[in-house]
PDB file of C-alpha atoms in Angstrom:
ATOM      1  CA  MET A   1      96.997 100.130 120.836  1.00 62.00           C
ATOM      2  CA  VAL A   2      99.272  97.090 121.244  1.00 60.00           C
ATOM      3  CA  ASP A   3     101.192  99.142 124.094  1.00 70.00           C
ATOM      4  CA  SER A   4      98.258  99.878 125.993  1.00 74.00           C
ATOM      5  CA  GLY A   5      97.517  96.328 126.491  1.00 72.00           C
ATOM      6  CA  ILE A   6      94.607  96.060 123.954  1.00 74.00           C
ATOM      7  CA  LYS A   7      94.700  92.957 122.196  1.00 76.00           C
ATOM      8  CA  PRO A   8      92.931  93.828 118.531  1.00 76.00           C
ATOM      9  CA  ASN A   9      91.074  90.952 116.762  1.00 81.00           C
ATOM     10  CA  GLU A  10      90.626  90.621 112.935  1.00 84.00           C
ATOM     11  CA  VAL A  11      87.662  93.252 113.003  1.00 89.00           C
ATOM     12  CA  THR A  12      89.756  95.729 114.880  1.00 85.00           C
ATOM     13  CA  PHE A  13      92.376  95.284 112.302  1.00 86.00           C
ATOM     14  CA  THR A  14      89.806  95.832 109.457  1.00 90.00           C
ATOM     15  CA  SER A  15      88.549  98.966 110.942  1.00 92.00           C
ATOM     16  CA  VAL A  16      91.712 100.412 111.624  1.00 90.00           C
ATOM     17  CA  LEU A  17      92.936  99.693 107.887  1.00 90.00           C
ATOM     18  CA  HIS A  18      89.856 101.027 106.699  1.00 92.00           C
ATOM     19  CA  ALA A  19      90.177 104.225 108.762  1.00 94.00           C
ATOM     20  CA  CYS A  20      93.836 104.472 107.644  1.00 91.00           C
ATOM     21  CA  SER A  21      92.787 104.313 103.980  1.00 90.00           C
ATOM     22  CA  HIS A  22      89.933 106.934 104.166  1.00 91.00           C
ATOM     23  CA  ALA A  23      92.261 109.052 106.043  1.00 90.00           C
ATOM     24  CA  GLY A  24      95.051 108.910 103.548  1.00 90.00           C
ATOM     25  CA  LEU A  25      97.397 107.394 106.267  1.00 92.00           C
ATOM     26  CA  VAL A  26      99.423 105.009 103.816  1.00 93.00           C
ATOM     27  CA  ASP A  27     102.580 104.388 105.779  1.00 93.00           C
ATOM     28  CA  ASP A  28     100.258 103.871 109.033  1.00 92.00           C
ATOM     29  CA  GLY A  29      98.077 101.246 107.253  1.00 92.00           C
ATOM     30  CA  LEU A  30     101.083  99.550 105.539  1.00 92.00           C
ATOM     31  CA  TYR A  31     102.786  99.257 108.858  1.00 91.00           C
ATOM     32  CA  LEU A  32     100.085  97.615 110.483  1.00 89.00           C
ATOM     33  CA  PHE A  33      99.312  95.257 107.406  1.00 89.00           C
ATOM     34  CA  ASN A  34     103.042  94.350 107.582  1.00 88.00           C
ATOM     35  CA  LEU A  35     102.735  93.689 111.162  1.00 86.00           C
ATOM     36  CA  MET A  36      99.867  91.450 110.858  1.00 84.00           C
ATOM     37  CA  GLN A  37     101.808  89.469 108.217  1.00 81.00           C
ATOM     38  CA  GLU A  38     104.748  89.161 110.617  1.00 82.00           C
ATOM     39  CA  ASP A  39     102.600  87.714 113.321  1.00 74.00           C
ATOM     40  CA  THR A  40     102.072  84.073 112.700  1.00 60.00           C
ATOM     41  CA  ARG A  41      98.937  84.010 114.956  1.00 71.00           C
ATOM     42  CA  ARG A  42      97.258  86.724 112.875  1.00 75.00           C
ATOM     43  CA  SER A  43      97.900  86.620 109.199  1.00 83.00           C
ATOM     44  CA  PRO A  44      95.546  89.020 107.050  1.00 87.00           C
ATOM     45  CA  ASN A  45      92.140  87.813 105.785  1.00 90.00           C
ATOM     46  CA  VAL A  46      90.595  88.868 102.561  1.00 93.00           C
ATOM     47  CA  ASP A  47      89.139  91.832 104.216  1.00 93.00           C
ATOM     48  CA  HIS A  48      92.421  93.036 105.149  1.00 93.00           C
ATOM     49  CA  TYR A  49      93.632  92.597 101.722  1.00 94.00           C
ATOM     50  CA  THR A  50      90.889  94.759 100.164  1.00 96.00           C
ATOM     51  CA  CYS A  51      91.458  97.593 102.747  1.00 95.00           C
ATOM     52  CA  ILE A  52      95.085  97.526 101.776  1.00 96.00           C
ATOM     53  CA  ILE A  53      94.537  97.378  98.067  1.00 97.00           C
ATOM     54  CA  ASP A  54      91.963 100.270  98.535  1.00 96.00           C
ATOM     55  CA  LEU A  55      94.565 102.399 100.707  1.00 96.00           C
ATOM     56  CA  LEU A  56      97.205 101.849  98.020  1.00 97.00           C
ATOM     57  CA  GLY A  57      94.738 102.535  95.052  1.00 96.00           C
ATOM     58  CA  ARG A  58      93.433 105.796  96.979  1.00 95.00           C
ATOM     59  CA  ALA A  59      97.026 107.001  97.159  1.00 96.00           C
ATOM     60  CA  GLY A  60      97.806 106.154  93.564  1.00 96.00           C
ATOM     61  CA  ARG A  61     100.287 103.208  94.139  1.00 97.00           C
ATOM     62  CA  LEU A  62      98.680 100.929  91.689  1.00 97.00           C
ATOM     63  CA  GLU A  63     101.587  98.821  90.997  1.00 97.00           C
ATOM     64  CA  GLU A  64     102.294  98.255  94.370  1.00 97.00           C
ATOM     65  CA  ALA A  65      98.762  97.283  95.011  1.00 97.00           C
ATOM     66  CA  TYR A  66      98.773  94.839  92.350  1.00 98.00           C
ATOM     67  CA  ASP A  67     102.052  93.357  93.406  1.00 97.00           C
ATOM     68  CA  ILE A  68     100.198  92.746  96.687  1.00 96.00           C
ATOM     69  CA  ILE A  69      97.401  91.208  94.953  1.00 97.00           C
ATOM     70  CA  THR A  70      99.786  88.682  92.900  1.00 96.00           C
ATOM     71  CA  THR A  71     101.110  87.459  96.309  1.00 94.00           C
ATOM     72  CA  MET A  72      98.306  87.064  98.283  1.00 94.00           C
ATOM     73  CA  PRO A  73      98.140  83.400  99.485  1.00 92.00           C
ATOM     74  CA  SER A  74      94.826  82.939  98.462  1.00 92.00           C
ATOM     75  CA  ALA A  75      92.752  83.627  95.310  1.00 94.00           C
ATOM     76  CA  PRO A  76      91.983  87.241  95.267  1.00 96.00           C
ATOM     77  CA  SER A  77      88.271  87.884  95.811  1.00 96.00           C
ATOM     78  CA  HIS A  78      85.694  90.306  93.723  1.00 97.00           C
ATOM     79  CA  ALA A  79      86.130  92.844  96.591  1.00 97.00           C
ATOM     80  CA  VAL A  80      90.099  93.121  96.007  1.00 97.00           C
ATOM     81  CA  TRP A  81      89.712  93.397  92.065  1.00 98.00           C
ATOM     82  CA  GLY A  82      86.706  95.805  92.590  1.00 97.00           C
ATOM     83  CA  ALA A  83      89.178  97.950  94.754  1.00 97.00           C
ATOM     84  CA  LEU A  84      91.696  97.927  92.272  1.00 98.00           C
ATOM     85  CA  LEU A  85      89.337  98.585  89.314  1.00 97.00           C
ATOM     86  CA  GLY A  86      87.682 101.513  91.347  1.00 96.00           C
ATOM     87  CA  ALA A  87      91.347 102.978  91.706  1.00 97.00           C
ATOM     88  CA  CYS A  88      92.210 102.685  88.129  1.00 98.00           C
ATOM     89  CA  VAL A  89      89.017 104.622  87.279  1.00 96.00           C
ATOM     90  CA  ILE A  90      90.228 107.389  89.502  1.00 96.00           C
ATOM     91  CA  HIS A  91      93.785 107.539  88.162  1.00 97.00           C
ATOM     92  CA  GLN A  92      92.719 106.588  84.515  1.00 97.00           C
ATOM     93  CA  LYS A  93      95.235 103.537  84.524  1.00 97.00           C
ATOM     94  CA  VAL A  94      93.707 101.596  81.427  1.00 97.00           C
ATOM     95  CA  GLU A  95      95.786  98.676  81.038  1.00 97.00           C
ATOM     96  CA  LEU A  96      95.760  97.757  84.882  1.00 98.00           C
ATOM     97  CA  GLY A  97      92.084  98.330  85.017  1.00 98.00           C
ATOM     98  CA  GLU A  98      91.537  96.274  82.162  1.00 98.00           C
ATOM     99  CA  LEU A  99      93.344  93.390  83.854  1.00 98.00           C
ATOM    100  CA  ALA A 100      91.262  93.914  87.036  1.00 98.00           C
ATOM    101  CA  ALA A 101      88.008  93.941  85.068  1.00 97.00           C
ATOM    102  CA  GLN A 102      88.987  90.659  83.338  1.00 97.00           C
ATOM    103  CA  SER A 103      89.486  89.045  86.719  1.00 98.00           C
ATOM    104  CA  LEU A 104      86.143  90.571  87.905  1.00 97.00           C
ATOM    105  CA  PHE A 105      84.370  89.373  84.701  1.00 96.00           C
ATOM    106  CA  GLN A 106      85.434  85.873  85.469  1.00 96.00           C
ATOM    107  CA  LEU A 107      84.348  85.871  89.106  1.00 96.00           C
ATOM    108  CA  GLU A 108      81.188  87.613  88.577  1.00 94.00           C
ATOM    109  CA  PRO A 109      80.012  87.364  84.971  1.00 91.00           C
ATOM    110  CA  GLU A 110      76.763  88.806  85.520  1.00 90.00           C
ATOM    111  CA  ASN A 111      77.563  91.882  87.581  1.00 91.00           C
ATOM    112  CA  THR A 112      76.827  94.645  85.515  1.00 91.00           C
ATOM    113  CA  GLY A 113      78.578  97.261  87.915  1.00 91.00           C
ATOM    114  CA  ASN A 114      82.141  95.719  86.769  1.00 94.00           C
ATOM    115  CA  TYR A 115      81.266  96.413  82.926  1.00 94.00           C
ATOM    116  CA  ILE A 116      79.999  99.803  83.948  1.00 93.00           C
ATOM    117  CA  LEU A 117      83.181 100.787  85.777  1.00 95.00           C
ATOM    118  CA  LEU A 118      85.282  99.634  82.809  1.00 96.00           C
ATOM    119  CA  ALA A 119      83.258 101.680  80.536  1.00 95.00           C
ATOM    120  CA  LYS A 120      83.486 104.610  82.879  1.00 95.00           C
ATOM    121  CA  LEU A 121      87.459 103.934  82.691  1.00 96.00           C
ATOM    122  CA  TYR A 122      87.221 104.121  78.973  1.00 96.00           C
ATOM    123  CA  ALA A 123      85.052 107.171  78.617  1.00 95.00           C
ATOM    124  CA  ALA A 124      87.273 108.823  81.334  1.00 95.00           C
ATOM    125  CA  VAL A 125      90.376 108.799  78.750  1.00 96.00           C
ATOM    126  CA  GLY A 126      88.374 109.475  75.651  1.00 96.00           C
ATOM    127  CA  ARG A 127      88.216 105.848  74.469  1.00 96.00           C
ATOM    128  CA  TRP A 128      84.446 106.124  73.496  1.00 95.00           C
ATOM    129  CA  LYS A 129      84.237 103.379  70.858  1.00 96.00           C
ATOM    130  CA  ASP A 130      85.715 101.032  73.508  1.00 96.00           C
ATOM    131  CA  ALA A 131      83.103 102.038  76.060  1.00 93.00           C
ATOM    132  CA  GLU A 132      80.242 101.685  73.457  1.00 93.00           C
ATOM    133  CA  ALA A 133      81.754  98.174  72.485  1.00 94.00           C
ATOM    134  CA  LEU A 134      81.649  97.147  75.924  1.00 91.00           C
ATOM    135  CA  ARG A 135      78.022  98.171  76.435  1.00 90.00           C
ATOM    136  CA  ASP A 136      77.387  96.141  73.380  1.00 90.00           C
ATOM    137  CA  VAL A 137      78.962  93.127  75.006  1.00 89.00           C
ATOM    138  CA  MET A 138      76.767  93.685  77.957  1.00 88.00           C
ATOM    139  CA  ASN A 139      73.831  93.617  75.610  1.00 88.00           C
ATOM    140  CA  ASP A 140      75.088  90.566  73.718  1.00 85.00           C
ATOM    141  CA  ILE A 141      75.224  88.562  76.731  1.00 85.00           C
ATOM    142  CA  GLY A 142      71.996  89.728  78.150  1.00 83.00           C
ATOM    143  CA  LEU A 143      73.098  92.257  80.719  1.00 79.00           C
ATOM    144  CA  ARG A 144      71.309  95.481  81.535  1.00 76.00           C
ATOM    145  CA  LYS A 145      72.076  98.144  83.825  1.00 66.00           C
ATOM    146  CA  GLU A 146      68.997  98.988  85.734  1.00 63.00           C
ATOM    147  CA  ALA A 147      68.365 102.473  85.940  1.00 57.00           C
ATOM    148  CA  ALA A 148      69.104 104.145  89.462  1.00 59.00           C
ATOM    149  CA  TYR A 149      67.178 106.741  91.379  1.00 57.00           C
ATOM    150  CA  SER A 150      67.775 108.703  94.470  1.00 60.00           C
ATOM    151  CA  LEU A 151      65.161 109.979  97.042  1.00 65.00           C
ATOM    152  CA  THR A 152      65.312 113.176  99.090  1.00 67.00           C
ATOM    153  CA  ASP A 153      63.470 113.511 102.124  1.00 64.00           C
ATOM    154  CA  MET A 154      61.975 117.176 102.157  1.00 58.00           C
TER     155      MET A 154
END
């Protein structure tokens, strides 16, 4: 892209990182992210960090993703922690998932989705009592998961 004279902007970088994440192009995504970090004119923003955490998480490289979170120049957003928690559910990494969830509970105490994701992680590894206890915590603080539905056009 750069070799052909195109000057990518922040949105371009976000789109390419997102594409790398969904295509499983981990090395390409990391190369681009590192290139951004080295370019003093274009340091990664929170969207770029979210994409790289998602990329590493999908690849099962959760410790590496966490290391990036701990070295971010600004406080990680709910999207960054959410990407890590989602990856922990997929790869059944409870300890790191709990850490991500606790950060999410501080950032978004009323977001039921974060509690549900952690409960899903507990259920995935057979920790049913922990999943039930988390639902009890939600009830105690007045959070309720609304019933979801889907529509199909026929």
